[in-house]
Amino acid sequence: EPLSIADFSKKIGKPITEIVKYFFAHGVMLNQNAILNESQIGELALEFGFDFKKEEVLTKENIFEQLQVEDNPEDLTPRAPIVTIMGHVDHGKTTLLDSMRNSNVVDGEAGGITQAIGAYQVKNKATNKSITFIDTPGHEAFTEMRSRGANATDIVILIVAADDGVKPQTEEAIDHAKQANVPIIVFVNKTDKPGADPEKVKVELMNYGLVAEEFGGDIPFIFGSAKQKIGLEELQETILLIADVLDLKANAKKFASGVVLEAHLDKAKGPVASILVQAGTLNMRDVLVAGPTFGAIKDIENANGLKITSAGPSKPVVIFGLNSVPNAGDKFLVMNDEKMARSIAEAQAEKQLAAERMTKQSFTLDSIKNHIDEGELKSINVIVKADTQGSVEALKGSLMKIDVDGVKINVIRASVGAISNSDITLAAAGQAIIYGFNVRPTANVRNKADEDGVDIRLHTIIYKVIEELEAAAKGMLDPII
Ligand code: GDP
């Protein structure tokens, strides 16, 4: 029986618009009546994190019935939290990652052979519980993953040097973590240095909405030193405490799915990919699709370079056997059929090309009315950049008062200064419109905005901004000539 997008939407319980949007973002225009072929169904499974029942071989005819949308509650078991460290340059991200790893490797399995694979696991000594750290410090990787729909972080560690305080990239990290709705733990680093003032950092961060428990908030603050290995145990305990509250679980019994962290071509071994298993269990000889690539797994290694035969949820591993090199952020999914895997990989490769050819118009002021009508928009994300703090505050204040038919304006960043590449990255990830008030982007930034499909609007009069946004929400925007 032919399957339309509308049927599929019903089966998986996701809005039609999300499915249409997925194809659109990959350069294919389909409406809700479009009939899906089996590789498109496979792609959607990959995108939305479903998998297929293990028992039967997939065929064109049975792929729909084989889709497994929901996990059986009794199959869910606890999994390790996945943590990303973010903060300003030189505040100690790398040192913290290294210290945490080294203090663990000493009594670890391989006796110190470690490789950088994009993530690693640490076993907390007191509790014997594991924590997975994403080993690509910085928020670029974090937002890049997120803008591609791969949420690979449960908890963000915001690291702030006690002798330096909040700096621009600290602010950006806060914006990103808040946007992603991920709990934050603050690690105030370098408290061993003369002139360090950790209490001041605590007060400073209140201005950014990160309020410590003792001030009535719920943000854990840990004072320590990545270099002297002070506070690491407390940090781990706090991570595990939050993980308990989050009640992180996954179904380890099904086919593995997850995300590619890094990949490269090795002259001797061929394509090598570091991946994070997010659900299911990966086994030797499994056939998987990873973005536009596929293959049967020939070898699995852990972060210590040891060969292993399987990997469950939250495990970062290196795999060998793909037919070519996938991209960081590509999702992967094991399926028990090589032909199917190949056809899905090929379809994904074609789409990637199509998407590269097409200028992405993912989210513009013109399109807002459509998004509202389709019921997928309850608030419009806006980034405000202005020439003075006064203008920033005035704009922010006016924007937050806008309410058109229940649609609100949500200011996700408001700061003084020119429109920068990092504003574009945040806008792309958060589907935001950027407003420049008496400031402009450079040509370089403008190009990135075009590439990422980000709408930049420039104004010099506040009420014009308000008028424009209200008009957009009402679908009465004057056409741009
Ligand atoms: P990143 O840019 O955030 O990754 O920062 P790094 O980890 O590279 O650290 C920047 C510098 O700060 C390096 O010279 C580190 O040795 C130093 N550093 C990191 N943590 C500490 C600490 O707790 N105390 C002191 N005194 N120095 C530190």
mmCIF file of N, CA and C and ligand atoms in Angstrom, residues 87-96 137 159 187 189-193 224-228, ligand 1:
data_model
loop_
_atom_site.group_PDB
_atom_site.id
_atom_site.type_symbol
_atom_site.label_atom_id
_atom_site.label_comp_id
_atom_site.label_asym_id
_atom_site.label_seq_id
_atom_site.Cartn_x
_atom_site.Cartn_y
_atom_site.Cartn_z
ATOM 1 N N GLY A 87 33.279 27.389 27.215
ATOM 2 C CA GLY A 87 33.763 28.551 27.949
ATOM 3 C C GLY A 87 34.673 29.380 27.070
ATOM 4 N N HIS A 88 35.166 30.488 27.623
ATOM 5 C CA HIS A 88 36.026 31.387 26.866
ATOM 6 C C HIS A 88 37.390 30.739 26.619
ATOM 7 N N VAL A 89 38.023 31.144 25.529
ATOM 8 C CA VAL A 89 39.335 30.608 25.194
ATOM 9 C C VAL A 89 40.322 30.852 26.353
ATOM 10 N N ASP A 90 41.148 29.874 26.617
ATOM 11 C CA ASP A 90 42.157 29.936 27.682
ATOM 12 C C ASP A 90 41.599 29.817 29.101
ATOM 13 N N HIS A 91 40.309 29.601 29.237
ATOM 14 C CA HIS A 91 39.773 29.473 30.592
ATOM 15 C C HIS A 91 39.963 28.057 31.146
ATOM 16 N N GLY A 92 40.415 27.129 30.266
ATOM 17 C CA GLY A 92 40.829 25.827 30.799
ATOM 18 C C GLY A 92 40.041 24.616 30.326
ATOM 19 N N LYS A 93 39.320 24.727 29.214
ATOM 20 C CA LYS A 93 38.512 23.594 28.721
ATOM 21 C C LYS A 93 39.382 22.362 28.471
ATOM 22 N N THR A 94 40.458 22.560 27.694
ATOM 23 C CA THR A 94 41.311 21.430 27.333
ATOM 24 C C THR A 94 41.959 20.818 28.567
ATOM 25 N N THR A 95 42.433 21.679 29.460
ATOM 26 C CA THR A 95 43.084 21.186 30.675
ATOM 27 C C THR A 95 42.102 20.364 31.514
ATOM 28 N N LEU A 96 40.882 20.848 31.607
ATOM 29 C CA LEU A 96 39.877 20.126 32.396
ATOM 30 C C LEU A 96 39.589 18.754 31.778
ATOM 31 N N PRO A 137 36.110 20.728 22.463
ATOM 32 C CA PRO A 137 35.708 21.872 23.261
ATOM 33 C C PRO A 137 35.247 23.016 22.366
ATOM 34 N N ILE A 159 32.813 26.661 31.899
ATOM 35 C CA ILE A 159 34.045 26.891 32.640
ATOM 36 C C ILE A 159 34.397 28.380 32.569
ATOM 37 N N PHE A 187 31.801 25.612 36.392
ATOM 38 C CA PHE A 187 33.070 25.252 37.023
ATOM 39 C C PHE A 187 33.942 26.497 37.030
ATOM 40 N N ASN A 189 37.203 27.988 37.375
ATOM 41 C CA ASN A 189 38.530 27.378 37.262
ATOM 42 C C ASN A 189 39.633 28.349 37.712
ATOM 43 N N LYS A 190 40.818 27.832 37.806
ATOM 44 C CA LYS A 190 42.026 28.614 38.129
ATOM 45 C C LYS A 190 41.933 29.318 39.478
ATOM 46 N N THR A 191 41.242 28.677 40.423
ATOM 47 C CA THR A 191 41.131 29.287 41.751
ATOM 48 C C THR A 191 42.467 29.227 42.491
ATOM 49 N N ASP A 192 43.436 28.504 41.922
ATOM 50 C CA ASP A 192 44.772 28.431 42.537
ATOM 51 C C ASP A 192 45.600 29.670 42.219
ATOM 52 N N LYS A 193 45.152 30.459 41.269
ATOM 53 C CA LYS A 193 45.989 31.590 40.842
ATOM 54 C C LYS A 193 45.846 32.777 41.783
ATOM 55 N N GLY A 224 37.335 25.311 41.578
ATOM 56 C CA GLY A 224 38.398 24.325 41.479
ATOM 57 C C GLY A 224 39.546 24.758 40.600
ATOM 58 N N SER A 225 40.365 23.793 40.261
ATOM 59 C CA SER A 225 41.488 24.053 39.378
ATOM 60 C C SER A 225 41.707 22.834 38.492
ATOM 61 N N ALA A 226 41.561 23.062 37.197
ATOM 62 C CA ALA A 226 41.740 21.956 36.255
ATOM 63 C C ALA A 226 43.177 21.483 36.300
ATOM 64 N N LYS A 227 44.095 22.438 36.452
ATOM 65 C CA LYS A 227 45.518 22.121 36.409
ATOM 66 C C LYS A 227 45.962 21.369 37.660
ATOM 67 N N GLN A 228 45.499 21.832 38.825
ATOM 68 C CA GLN A 228 45.900 21.187 40.090
ATOM 69 C C GLN A 228 44.968 20.022 40.442
HETATM 70 P P1 GDP B 1 41.116 26.390 26.685
HETATM 71 O O1 GDP B 1 41.500 27.377 25.609
HETATM 72 O O2 GDP B 1 39.851 26.784 27.350
HETATM 73 O O3 GDP B 1 41.119 24.966 26.226
HETATM 74 O O4 GDP B 1 42.211 26.541 27.826
HETATM 75 P P2 GDP B 1 43.479 25.601 28.178
HETATM 76 O O5 GDP B 1 43.020 24.353 28.845
HETATM 77 O O6 GDP B 1 44.324 25.483 26.974
HETATM 78 O O7 GDP B 1 44.210 26.468 29.298
HETATM 79 C C1 GDP B 1 44.783 27.724 29.010
HETATM 80 C C2 GDP B 1 45.942 27.959 29.954
HETATM 81 O O8 GDP B 1 45.476 28.037 31.285
HETATM 82 C C3 GDP B 1 46.985 26.849 29.904
HETATM 83 O O9 GDP B 1 48.266 27.435 29.976
HETATM 84 C C4 GDP B 1 46.699 26.043 31.168
HETATM 85 O O10 GDP B 1 47.835 25.422 31.681
HETATM 86 C C5 GDP B 1 46.181 27.113 32.115
HETATM 87 N N1 GDP B 1 45.272 26.578 33.125
HETATM 88 C C6 GDP B 1 44.179 25.797 32.922
HETATM 89 N N2 GDP B 1 43.588 25.496 34.098
HETATM 90 C C7 GDP B 1 44.308 26.070 35.057
HETATM 91 C C8 GDP B 1 44.203 26.120 36.494
HETATM 92 O O11 GDP B 1 43.282 25.549 37.114
HETATM 93 N N3 GDP B 1 45.130 26.855 37.153
HETATM 94 C C9 GDP B 1 46.128 27.508 36.504
HETATM 95 N N4 GDP B 1 47.003 28.190 37.240
HETATM 96 N N5 GDP B 1 46.272 27.480 35.176
HETATM 97 C C10 GDP B 1 45.385 26.780 34.450
#
